[in-house]
CSV table of C-alpha atoms in Angstrom, one decimal:
chain,number,residue,atom,x,y,z
A,1,MET,CA,14.5,7.0,30.6
A,2,SER,CA,17.1,9.3,29.0
A,3,SER,CA,16.5,13.1,28.6
A,4,ILE,CA,15.9,12.7,25.0
A,5,GLU,CA,13.4,9.9,25.7
A,6,GLN,CA,11.6,12.3,28.0
A,7,THR,CA,11.2,15.3,25.6
A,8,VAL,CA,10.5,12.8,22.6
A,9,THR,CA,7.2,11.0,22.8
A,10,SER,CA,5.4,9.4,20.2
A,11,ARG,CA,2.9,12.1,19.9
A,12,SER,CA,5.7,15.0,19.7
A,13,ALA,CA,8.1,13.2,17.5
A,14,SER,CA,8.5,14.4,14.0
A,15,VAL,CA,11.0,13.8,11.2
A,16,PHE,CA,12.7,17.1,12.0
A,17,SER,CA,13.5,15.6,15.5
A,18,LEU,CA,16.1,13.6,13.8
A,19,PHE,CA,17.9,16.8,13.2
A,20,SER,CA,17.9,18.4,16.7
A,21,PRO,CA,21.5,19.3,18.1
A,22,THR,CA,21.7,16.0,20.0
A,23,LEU,CA,20.9,13.7,17.1
A,24,LEU,CA,22.1,15.5,14.3
A,25,PRO,CA,25.6,14.2,14.0
A,26,ALA,CA,24.5,10.7,13.8
A,27,THR,CA,21.7,11.4,11.6
A,28,LEU,CA,24.1,13.1,9.1
A,29,MET,CA,26.5,10.0,9.5
A,30,LEU,CA,23.8,7.3,9.1
A,31,GLY,CA,21.7,9.2,6.4
A,32,GLY,CA,24.8,9.9,4.7
A,33,GLY,CA,25.8,6.3,4.4
A,34,VAL,CA,22.3,5.5,3.0
A,35,VAL,CA,22.8,8.3,0.5
A,36,LEU,CA,26.1,7.1,-0.9
A,37,TYR,CA,24.7,3.7,-1.4
A,38,ALA,CA,21.4,4.7,-3.1
A,39,VAL,CA,22.7,7.6,-5.2
A,40,GLU,CA,25.7,5.8,-6.5
A,41,SER,CA,23.3,3.0,-7.6
A,42,TYR,CA,21.7,5.4,-10.0
A,43,ILE,CA,24.8,7.4,-11.0
A,44,THR,CA,26.6,4.6,-12.5
A,45,ALA,CA,23.7,3.4,-14.4
A,46,THR,CA,23.7,6.8,-16.1
A,47,ILE,CA,27.2,7.1,-16.7
A,48,ALA,CA,27.9,3.3,-17.7
A,49,PRO,CA,27.4,3.8,-21.5
A,50,SER,CA,30.0,6.6,-21.3
A,51,ILE,CA,32.3,4.2,-19.6
A,52,VAL,CA,32.2,1.6,-22.3
A,53,ARG,CA,32.5,4.3,-25.2
A,54,ASP,CA,35.7,5.5,-23.4
A,55,ILE,CA,37.4,2.4,-22.4
A,56,GLY,CA,35.4,-0.4,-24.3
A,57,GLY,CA,34.0,-3.6,-22.8
A,58,LEU,CA,30.5,-3.5,-24.1
A,59,ALA,CA,30.0,-7.3,-23.7
A,60,LEU,CA,30.6,-6.9,-19.9
A,61,PHE,CA,28.4,-3.9,-19.9
A,62,SER,CA,25.7,-5.5,-17.6
A,63,TRP,CA,28.1,-6.7,-15.0
A,64,MET,CA,28.7,-3.1,-13.6
A,65,THR,CA,25.0,-3.5,-12.1
A,66,THR,CA,25.3,-7.3,-11.3
A,67,LEU,CA,28.4,-7.1,-9.5
A,68,PHE,CA,27.4,-4.0,-7.7
A,69,VAL,CA,24.1,-5.7,-6.6
A,70,ALA,CA,25.6,-9.0,-5.5
A,71,ALA,CA,28.2,-7.4,-3.6
A,72,GLY,CA,26.0,-5.1,-2.0
A,73,VAL,CA,23.8,-8.0,-0.6
A,74,LEU,CA,27.0,-9.6,0.6
A,75,GLY,CA,28.0,-6.4,2.4
A,76,SER,CA,24.6,-6.2,4.1
A,77,ILE,CA,25.0,-9.8,5.3
A,78,THR,CA,28.6,-8.9,6.6
A,79,VAL,CA,26.9,-6.4,9.2
A,80,ALA,CA,25.3,-9.5,10.8
A,81,THR,CA,27.9,-11.9,10.4
A,82,ARG,CA,31.0,-10.2,11.3
A,83,PRO,CA,33.6,-11.8,13.7
A,84,ARG,CA,32.5,-11.5,17.3
A,85,GLY,CA,33.8,-8.4,19.0
A,86,ILE,CA,33.5,-6.1,16.4
A,87,GLY,CA,31.4,-3.2,17.0
A,88,LEU,CA,29.1,-1.4,14.6
A,89,ARG,CA,31.0,1.8,14.7
A,90,ALA,CA,34.3,-0.2,13.5
A,91,VAL,CA,32.2,-1.7,10.7
A,92,TYR,CA,31.0,1.6,9.6
A,93,VAL,CA,34.6,3.0,9.4
A,94,ALA,CA,35.6,0.0,7.4
A,95,ALA,CA,32.4,0.3,5.1
A,96,ALA,CA,33.4,3.9,4.3
A,97,LEU,CA,36.9,3.1,3.6
A,98,ILE,CA,36.0,0.2,1.4
A,99,PHE,CA,33.2,2.2,-0.5
A,100,GLY,CA,36.0,5.0,-0.9
A,101,ALA,CA,38.6,2.5,-2.2
A,102,GLY,CA,36.1,1.1,-4.6
A,103,ASN,CA,35.2,4.4,-6.3
A,104,LEU,CA,39.1,5.1,-6.4
A,105,ILE,CA,39.6,1.9,-8.3
A,106,CYS,CA,36.9,2.6,-10.8
A,107,SER,CA,38.3,6.4,-11.3
A,108,VAL,CA,41.5,5.2,-12.3
A,109,ALA,CA,40.5,2.1,-14.2
A,110,PRO,CA,42.3,1.5,-17.5
A,111,ALA,CA,40.0,-1.3,-18.8
A,112,ILE,CA,36.4,-2.5,-17.9
A,113,GLU,CA,37.7,-5.5,-15.9
A,114,VAL,CA,39.3,-3.0,-13.6
A,115,VAL,CA,36.1,-1.1,-13.3
A,116,LEU,CA,34.1,-4.2,-12.6
A,117,ALA,CA,36.5,-5.0,-9.7
A,118,GLY,CA,35.8,-1.7,-8.5
A,119,ARG,CA,32.3,-1.9,-8.6
A,120,ALA,CA,32.4,-5.2,-6.6
A,121,VAL,CA,34.5,-3.2,-3.9
A,122,GLN,CA,32.2,-0.6,-4.2
A,123,GLY,CA,29.1,-2.4,-3.7
A,124,PHE,CA,30.5,-4.3,-0.6
A,125,GLY,CA,31.0,-1.0,1.1
A,126,ALA,CA,27.8,0.4,-0.1
A,127,GLY,CA,25.8,-2.5,1.1
A,128,MET,CA,27.6,-2.5,4.6
A,129,LEU,CA,26.6,1.4,4.9
A,130,GLY,CA,23.1,0.7,3.9
A,131,ALA,CA,22.5,-2.1,6.4
A,132,LEU,CA,24.1,0.0,9.3
A,133,GLY,CA,21.6,2.7,8.8
A,134,TYR,CA,19.1,0.3,10.2
A,135,ALA,CA,21.3,-1.5,12.5
A,136,PHE,CA,22.2,1.8,14.4
A,137,ILE,CA,18.7,3.1,14.8
A,138,ARG,CA,17.9,1.6,18.2
A,139,PHE,CA,21.2,2.7,19.6
A,140,VAL,CA,21.1,6.2,18.2
A,141,TYR,CA,17.5,7.2,18.7
A,142,PRO,CA,14.8,6.6,21.2
A,143,GLN,CA,12.2,4.3,20.2
A,144,PRO,CA,9.5,7.0,19.3
A,145,LEU,CA,12.2,8.0,16.4
A,146,TRP,CA,12.8,4.8,15.0
A,147,ARG,CA,9.7,5.0,12.5
A,148,LYS,CA,11.0,8.6,11.7
A,149,ALA,CA,14.5,7.4,11.0
A,150,SER,CA,13.0,4.5,8.7
A,151,THR,CA,10.8,7.3,7.0
A,152,LEU,CA,14.1,9.3,6.3
A,153,TYR,CA,15.8,6.6,4.7
A,154,ALA,CA,13.1,5.6,2.6
A,155,ALA,CA,12.8,9.1,1.5
A,156,ILE,CA,16.4,9.1,0.8
A,157,TRP,CA,15.8,6.2,-1.7
A,158,GLY,CA,13.1,8.1,-3.5
A,159,VAL,CA,15.1,11.3,-3.9
A,160,ALA,CA,18.0,9.2,-5.3
A,161,THR,CA,16.1,7.8,-8.2
A,162,VAL,CA,15.9,11.3,-9.3
A,163,LEU,CA,19.3,13.0,-8.0
A,164,GLY,CA,21.5,10.1,-9.2
A,165,PRO,CA,20.7,10.2,-12.9
A,166,THR,CA,20.6,14.0,-12.6
A,167,LEU,CA,24.4,13.9,-11.1
A,168,GLY,CA,25.5,11.1,-13.6
A,169,GLY,CA,24.4,13.2,-16.4
A,170,LEU,CA,26.9,16.1,-15.3
A,171,PHE,CA,29.6,13.5,-15.8
A,172,SER,CA,28.6,11.6,-19.0
A,173,GLN,CA,30.6,13.4,-21.4
A,174,GLY,CA,34.0,11.6,-22.7
A,175,SER,CA,36.1,10.8,-19.7
A,176,SER,CA,34.3,12.9,-17.2
A,177,TRP,CA,32.8,9.8,-16.0
A,178,ARG,CA,35.9,9.1,-13.8
A,179,GLU,CA,35.1,12.4,-11.7
A,180,ALA,CA,31.8,11.0,-11.0
A,181,PHE,CA,33.8,8.5,-8.8
A,182,VAL,CA,36.5,10.7,-7.7
A,183,VAL,CA,34.1,13.2,-6.2
A,184,LEU,CA,32.8,10.7,-3.6
A,185,VAL,CA,36.2,9.5,-2.5
A,186,PRO,CA,37.0,12.6,0.0
A,187,LEU,CA,33.5,12.2,1.3
A,188,ALA,CA,33.7,8.6,2.2
A,189,GLY,CA,37.2,9.3,4.1
A,190,VAL,CA,35.4,12.3,6.0
A,191,MET,CA,32.7,9.8,6.9
A,192,ALA,CA,35.3,7.2,8.1
A,193,ILE,CA,37.3,9.6,10.1
A,194,SER,CA,34.1,11.2,11.7
A,195,ALA,CA,32.6,7.9,12.7
A,196,ARG,CA,34.8,7.7,16.0
A,197,TRP,CA,33.4,10.9,17.4
A,198,LEU,CA,29.7,11.0,15.9
A,199,LEU,CA,28.6,7.4,16.2
A,200,PRO,CA,28.1,5.6,19.5
A,201,LEU,CA,30.4,2.6,20.7
A,202,VAL,CA,28.0,-0.1,20.7
A,203,GLU,CA,28.8,-3.5,22.5
A,204,ASP,CA,28.5,-6.5,20.4
A,205,GLY,CA,25.4,-8.3,21.9
A,206,ARG,CA,25.1,-11.0,19.3
A,207,ALA,CA,25.1,-14.7,20.3
A,208,GLN,CA,28.0,-16.8,19.5
A,209,GLN,CA,27.6,-18.8,16.3
A,210,LYS,CA,29.5,-20.1,13.3
A,211,THR,CA,29.0,-18.0,10.0
A,212,PRO,CA,26.1,-19.6,7.8
A,213,ILE,CA,28.5,-20.1,4.8
A,214,LEU,CA,26.1,-22.4,2.9
A,215,GLN,CA,23.2,-19.8,3.1
A,216,ILE,CA,25.2,-17.0,2.1
A,217,ALA,CA,26.8,-19.0,-1.0
A,218,LEU,CA,23.1,-19.9,-2.0
A,219,LEU,CA,21.7,-16.4,-1.5
A,220,LEU,CA,24.6,-14.8,-3.5
A,221,ALA,CA,24.0,-17.5,-6.3
A,222,THR,CA,20.5,-16.3,-6.3
A,223,VAL,CA,21.4,-12.8,-6.7
A,224,LEU,CA,23.8,-13.3,-9.5
A,225,LEU,CA,21.6,-15.6,-11.4
A,226,MET,CA,18.6,-13.3,-11.1
A,227,SER,CA,20.7,-10.4,-12.1
A,228,VAL,CA,22.3,-12.3,-15.3
A,229,ALA,CA,18.9,-13.5,-16.1
A,230,GLY,CA,17.7,-9.6,-16.2
A,231,THR,CA,20.4,-8.7,-18.9
A,232,THR,CA,20.3,-12.0,-21.2
A,233,GLU,CA,18.4,-11.3,-24.4
A,234,HIS,CA,17.1,-14.9,-25.0
A,235,ILE,CA,13.9,-15.8,-23.2
A,236,SER,CA,14.5,-19.4,-22.9
A,237,SER,CA,18.0,-18.6,-21.0
A,238,LYS,CA,16.1,-16.0,-18.9
A,239,ILE,CA,13.5,-18.7,-17.8
A,240,ILE,CA,16.1,-21.2,-17.2
A,241,LEU,CA,18.1,-18.8,-14.9
A,242,LEU,CA,15.2,-17.7,-13.1
A,243,ALA,CA,14.1,-21.2,-12.4
A,244,ILE,CA,17.5,-22.0,-11.1
A,245,SER,CA,17.5,-18.9,-8.9
A,246,MET,CA,14.1,-19.8,-7.5
A,247,ALA,CA,15.2,-23.3,-6.8
A,248,SER,CA,18.4,-21.7,-5.1
A,249,ILE,CA,16.4,-19.7,-2.6
A,250,VAL,CA,14.2,-22.4,-1.8
A,251,VAL,CA,17.1,-24.7,-1.0
A,252,MET,CA,18.7,-21.7,1.2
A,253,LEU,CA,15.3,-21.2,3.0
A,254,SER,CA,15.2,-25.0,3.7
A,255,VAL,CA,18.7,-25.0,4.9
A,256,GLU,CA,18.1,-21.9,7.0
A,257,ARG,CA,15.0,-23.5,8.7
A,258,LYS,CA,17.0,-26.6,9.9
A,259,SER,CA,20.5,-25.0,10.6
A,260,ALA,CA,21.7,-24.0,14.0
A,261,ASN,CA,23.8,-21.1,12.5
A,262,ARG,CA,20.9,-18.9,11.0
A,263,LEU,CA,21.5,-16.0,8.5
A,264,LEU,CA,18.1,-14.5,9.2
A,265,PRO,CA,16.2,-13.8,12.6
A,266,GLN,CA,14.4,-16.7,14.4
A,267,GLY,CA,11.1,-17.3,12.5
A,268,ALA,CA,12.0,-15.5,9.5
A,269,VAL,CA,11.3,-18.5,7.2
A,270,MET,CA,8.2,-19.6,8.7
A,271,ILE,CA,5.0,-18.0,7.3
A,272,GLY,CA,3.3,-18.3,10.5
A,273,ARG,CA,5.6,-15.9,12.3
A,274,PRO,CA,5.0,-12.0,12.0
A,275,ILE,CA,8.6,-11.5,10.9
A,276,SER,CA,8.1,-13.6,8.0
A,277,ARG,CA,5.2,-12.0,6.7
A,278,LEU,CA,7.1,-8.4,7.3
A,279,TYR,CA,9.9,-9.7,5.0
A,280,LEU,CA,7.5,-11.3,2.5
A,281,ILE,CA,5.4,-8.0,2.2
A,282,MET,CA,8.7,-6.1,1.5
A,283,PHE,CA,9.8,-8.6,-1.0
A,284,THR,CA,6.8,-8.4,-2.8
A,285,LEU,CA,6.2,-4.5,-3.0
A,286,MET,CA,9.9,-4.2,-4.4
A,287,MET,CA,9.1,-6.7,-6.7
A,288,VAL,CA,5.9,-5.1,-8.1
A,289,LEU,CA,7.6,-1.7,-8.1
A,290,THR,CA,10.4,-2.6,-10.5
A,291,SER,CA,7.7,-3.0,-13.2
A,292,ASP,CA,8.3,0.7,-13.5
A,293,ILE,CA,11.4,0.1,-15.6
A,294,TYR,CA,9.7,-0.4,-18.7
A,295,ILE,CA,7.4,2.6,-18.2
A,296,PRO,CA,9.7,5.1,-20.3
A,297,TYR,CA,9.6,2.8,-23.2
A,298,PHE,CA,5.8,2.4,-23.3
A,299,LEU,CA,5.3,6.2,-22.8
A,300,GLN,CA,7.8,6.9,-25.9
A,301,THR,CA,6.3,4.0,-27.9
A,302,LEU,CA,2.7,4.0,-27.5
A,303,HIS,CA,2.0,7.7,-26.3
A,304,GLY,CA,4.4,9.5,-28.1
A,305,VAL,CA,6.0,11.2,-25.1
A,306,ALA,CA,9.7,12.8,-25.7
A,307,PRO,CA,12.5,10.6,-24.0
A,308,LEU,CA,13.4,13.5,-21.6
A,309,VAL,CA,9.8,13.9,-20.5
A,310,SER,CA,9.2,10.2,-20.2
A,311,GLY,CA,12.2,10.1,-17.8
A,312,TYR,CA,10.9,12.8,-15.5
A,313,LEU,CA,7.2,11.2,-15.6
A,314,VAL,CA,8.7,7.9,-14.1
A,315,ALA,CA,10.5,9.9,-11.6
A,316,LEU,CA,7.0,10.3,-10.0
A,317,VAL,CA,7.2,6.9,-8.6
A,318,ALA,CA,9.8,8.1,-6.6
A,319,LEU,CA,8.2,11.2,-5.4
A,320,GLY,CA,5.1,9.2,-4.6
A,321,TRP,CA,7.3,7.1,-2.3
A,322,THR,CA,8.8,10.2,-0.5
A,323,LEU,CA,5.7,12.3,0.0
A,324,ALA,CA,4.0,9.2,1.4
A,325,ALA,CA,6.7,8.4,3.6
A,326,PHE,CA,6.5,12.0,5.3
A,327,LEU,CA,2.8,11.9,5.3
A,328,SER,CA,2.7,8.5,7.2
A,329,ALA,CA,5.7,9.3,9.5
A,330,SER,CA,3.6,10.5,12.6
A,331,PHE,CA,1.3,7.2,12.3
A,332,SER,CA,1.5,4.7,15.1
A,333,GLY,CA,-0.4,1.6,16.3
A,334,LYS,CA,-3.5,0.7,14.4
A,335,ARG,CA,-3.0,3.8,12.0
A,336,ALA,CA,0.4,2.3,10.9
A,337,SER,CA,-1.0,-1.1,10.3
A,338,VAL,CA,-3.6,0.6,8.3
A,339,ALA,CA,-1.1,2.6,6.4
A,340,ILE,CA,0.6,-0.8,5.2
A,341,ILE,CA,-2.6,-2.3,4.1
A,342,VAL,CA,-3.8,0.8,2.3
A,343,GLY,CA,-0.3,1.0,0.7
A,344,CYS,CA,-0.2,-2.5,-0.6
A,345,ILE,CA,-3.6,-2.0,-2.0
A,346,LEU,CA,-2.7,1.3,-3.6
A,347,GLU,CA,0.5,-0.1,-5.2
A,348,THR,CA,-1.3,-3.3,-6.7
A,349,ALA,CA,-4.5,-1.1,-7.9
A,350,ALA,CA,-2.1,1.3,-9.6
A,351,THR,CA,0.0,-1.3,-11.2
A,352,ALA,CA,-3.0,-3.2,-12.7
A,353,SER,CA,-4.6,0.1,-13.8
A,354,LEU,CA,-1.5,0.7,-16.4
A,355,ILE,CA,-3.3,-2.1,-18.3
A,356,LEU,CA,-6.0,0.5,-19.1
A,357,PHE,CA,-4.2,3.5,-19.4
A,358,LEU,CA,-0.7,2.7,-20.4
A,359,ALA,CA,-1.0,-0.4,-22.7
A,360,ARG,CA,-3.1,1.8,-25.3
A,361,ASP,CA,-2.3,2.9,-28.8
A,362,ASN,CA,-2.2,6.6,-28.2
A,363,PRO,CA,0.3,8.4,-30.7
A,364,SER,CA,-1.1,11.8,-30.2
A,365,GLY,CA,-0.6,11.7,-26.4
A,366,ASP,CA,-4.3,11.9,-25.6
A,367,PRO,CA,-4.2,13.5,-21.9
A,368,PHE,CA,-7.3,11.3,-20.8
A,369,LEU,CA,-5.1,8.4,-21.2
A,370,VAL,CA,-1.6,9.8,-20.3
A,371,GLY,CA,-3.0,11.7,-17.2
A,372,PRO,CA,-4.5,8.6,-15.5
A,373,ALA,CA,-1.3,6.6,-16.2
A,374,VAL,CA,0.9,9.4,-14.7
A,375,LEU,CA,-1.3,9.3,-11.5
A,376,ALA,CA,-1.1,5.6,-11.5
A,377,MET,CA,2.7,5.9,-11.6
A,378,PHE,CA,2.8,8.3,-8.5
A,379,LEU,CA,0.5,6.1,-6.5
A,380,MET,CA,2.7,3.0,-7.2
A,381,GLY,CA,5.5,4.7,-5.3
A,382,PHE,CA,3.2,6.3,-2.8
A,383,GLY,CA,1.7,2.9,-1.9
A,384,VAL,CA,5.3,1.5,-1.1
A,385,GLY,CA,6.3,4.8,0.8
A,386,LEU,CA,3.0,4.6,2.7
A,387,GLY,CA,3.9,1.6,4.8
A,388,TRP,CA,7.6,1.1,4.2
A,389,ALA,CA,9.0,2.8,7.4
A,390,HIS,CA,6.3,1.2,9.5
A,391,LEU,CA,7.4,-2.3,8.0
A,392,VAL,CA,11.1,-1.6,9.1
A,393,THR,CA,10.0,-0.5,12.5
A,394,LYS,CA,8.0,-3.6,13.0
A,395,VAL,CA,10.9,-5.7,12.0
A,396,ILE,CA,13.2,-4.3,14.4
A,397,GLY,CA,10.6,-4.2,17.3
A,398,LEU,CA,10.0,-7.9,16.9
A,399,VAL,CA,13.4,-9.5,17.6
A,400,GLY,CA,15.7,-9.7,20.5
A,401,ASN,CA,18.8,-7.8,21.0
A,402,PHE,CA,21.0,-10.5,20.1
A,403,GLU,CA,19.2,-10.7,16.6
A,404,GLN,CA,19.0,-7.2,15.7
A,405,ASP,CA,22.0,-7.0,13.5
A,406,LYS,CA,20.5,-9.9,11.3
A,407,ALA,CA,17.1,-8.3,11.3
A,408,SER,CA,18.5,-4.7,10.1
A,409,ALA,CA,20.7,-6.6,7.6
A,410,ALA,CA,17.9,-8.7,6.0
A,411,ILE,CA,16.0,-5.6,5.3
A,412,SER,CA,18.5,-4.5,2.7
A,413,THR,CA,18.8,-8.0,1.3
A,414,VAL,CA,15.1,-8.5,0.8
A,415,GLN,CA,14.9,-5.0,-0.6
A,416,SER,CA,17.7,-6.1,-3.3
A,417,LEU,CA,16.4,-9.4,-3.9
A,418,GLY,CA,13.0,-8.1,-4.5
A,419,GLY,CA,14.2,-5.7,-7.0
A,420,ALA,CA,16.5,-8.1,-8.7
A,421,PHE,CA,13.7,-10.7,-9.1
A,422,GLY,CA,11.3,-8.1,-10.1
A,423,SER,CA,13.4,-6.7,-13.0
A,424,SER,CA,14.3,-10.4,-14.2
A,425,LEU,CA,10.7,-11.7,-14.3
A,426,ALA,CA,9.7,-8.2,-16.0
A,427,GLY,CA,12.1,-8.9,-18.8
A,428,VAL,CA,10.9,-12.6,-19.2
A,429,ILE,CA,7.2,-11.3,-19.2
A,430,VAL,CA,7.6,-8.5,-21.9
A,431,ASN,CA,9.8,-10.6,-24.1
A,432,GLY,CA,7.5,-13.4,-24.1
A,433,ALA,CA,4.6,-11.1,-24.8
A,434,GLY,CA,6.0,-9.7,-27.9
A,435,LEU,CA,8.2,-6.6,-27.2
A,436,ALA,CA,10.8,-7.4,-29.7
A,437,ASP,CA,8.7,-10.0,-31.8
A,438,PRO,CA,6.4,-8.8,-33.4
A,439,GLY,CA,7.7,-5.6,-31.7
A,440,GLY,CA,6.2,-2.2,-32.8
A,441,ILE,CA,2.7,-0.8,-31.4
A,442,PRO,CA,1.2,-4.4,-31.4
A,443,GLY,CA,4.2,-5.9,-29.6
A,444,SER,CA,4.2,-3.1,-26.9
A,445,MET,CA,0.7,-3.2,-26.3
A,446,SER,CA,0.8,-6.9,-25.6
A,447,ALA,CA,4.0,-6.6,-23.4
A,448,ALA,CA,2.4,-3.7,-21.4
A,449,THR,CA,-1.0,-5.7,-20.9
A,450,TRP,CA,1.0,-8.9,-19.8
A,451,LEU,CA,3.5,-7.1,-17.8
A,452,TYR,CA,1.3,-5.0,-15.4
A,453,GLY,CA,-1.4,-7.8,-15.1
A,454,LEU,CA,1.1,-10.4,-14.1
A,455,MET,CA,3.3,-8.1,-11.9
A,456,ALA,CA,0.2,-6.9,-10.0
A,457,MET,CA,-0.4,-10.4,-8.8
A,458,PRO,CA,2.5,-10.4,-6.1
A,459,GLY,CA,0.8,-7.3,-4.8
A,460,LEU,CA,-2.2,-9.5,-3.8
A,461,VAL,CA,0.0,-11.6,-1.6
A,462,ALA,CA,1.1,-8.4,0.0
A,463,VAL,CA,-2.4,-7.2,0.6
A,464,VAL,CA,-3.3,-10.6,2.3
A,465,MET,CA,0.1,-10.8,4.2
A,466,SER,CA,-0.6,-7.1,5.4
A,467,SER,CA,-4.0,-7.7,6.8
A,468,THR,CA,-2.8,-10.6,9.1
A,469,LEU,CA,-0.3,-7.9,11.0
A,470,LYS,CA,-1.3,-6.7,14.3
A,471,PRO,CA,-0.8,-3.4,15.6
A,472,THR,CA,2.1,-2.4,17.7
A,473,SER,CA,2.6,0.6,20.0
A,474,ALA,CA,6.0,1.4,18.3
């Protein structure tokens, strides 16, 4: 046992232990990589309207997010499928440089097509950085701190939902959007240079195998189809695209089950295995959470809440995630398993309760309706944050060393898939329920009722799956 492990036990460990003099350099590097991925996801969403106003390309507007998400999934996969002999530290250097290059391309883009190319490059590097945060955990920290590191990353994603749009707002005037990309280039360069001294040299312990090209292609097709479905206005097209994407993921999982060249850890596609249920819980939690994208619209339309205020209110979802992550950071064993179950129940119940409090005609902004709706938003995020770090820790602890990179990369992939599928499905539900036709108050009430009723159902899957997990000592 190392000196760090002797002084850090499961009882004494806290999130602040990650910032001890010995661990601070690695924490800054790994946490910084997650920050770049998380914050950039929201910055560009804020400045995207400014980009098309300045250089045109409204018809390609949605592809700025679509390509970033798809490339991010490919980047996370690359961490696990990289050529043999390339260590994680070298991958980190490459990821930081690729991310910086993507930002540089976007900053000098004369046309929207160049911005899209930059977003793809940027997303690829960001996806690698996000997956590397999880992949490095077992090499940088003693086991009692694995859960704390996962807590930190979860908190970063929560904070990013507020910080990203805020920073984006500073660069949303005229051509100032270019500066939003430029400011991250030097930071990415510093991180690439510093990795050699601040991150450990990790031996590549993966088993020898060929790259699972077919599974990767099917997974990327799924992400792209779901992303496109989320942006098309025609409900029939949405349904067709979602159906094809679901068929694509089913084929991918079937190929994965039979193939000797696996993309995911062993047992990840067999529901009888704990690791499969862990990934399914992560997927459904993220899927349910994305129903919050319509909350600002319903607050403004049904409850007379000002646009700026509605934006800050929906940020309570992120605040709930962050606070719960820190609250449950010290849990272990049975308490951690209970936190996962309670978190799944809270998110599901809070989402369903929005039928009662958000799907109401309340033009005067009656606080007896708005107040409970705001609390429900907070509890949606709180439920996810309560168990997310423990889910990550269980995944890392379940697989052997030769499959750790696959398991870590799959966390980011499942998170992105859940978000992409959830947002696309939410679009199908609200449009089918009358958000645009008949529209107005009746359409919004109908859309909100169906949205939060149907989107709560995957949460029931998470509740059932979480109840089957056994406590671990990690």
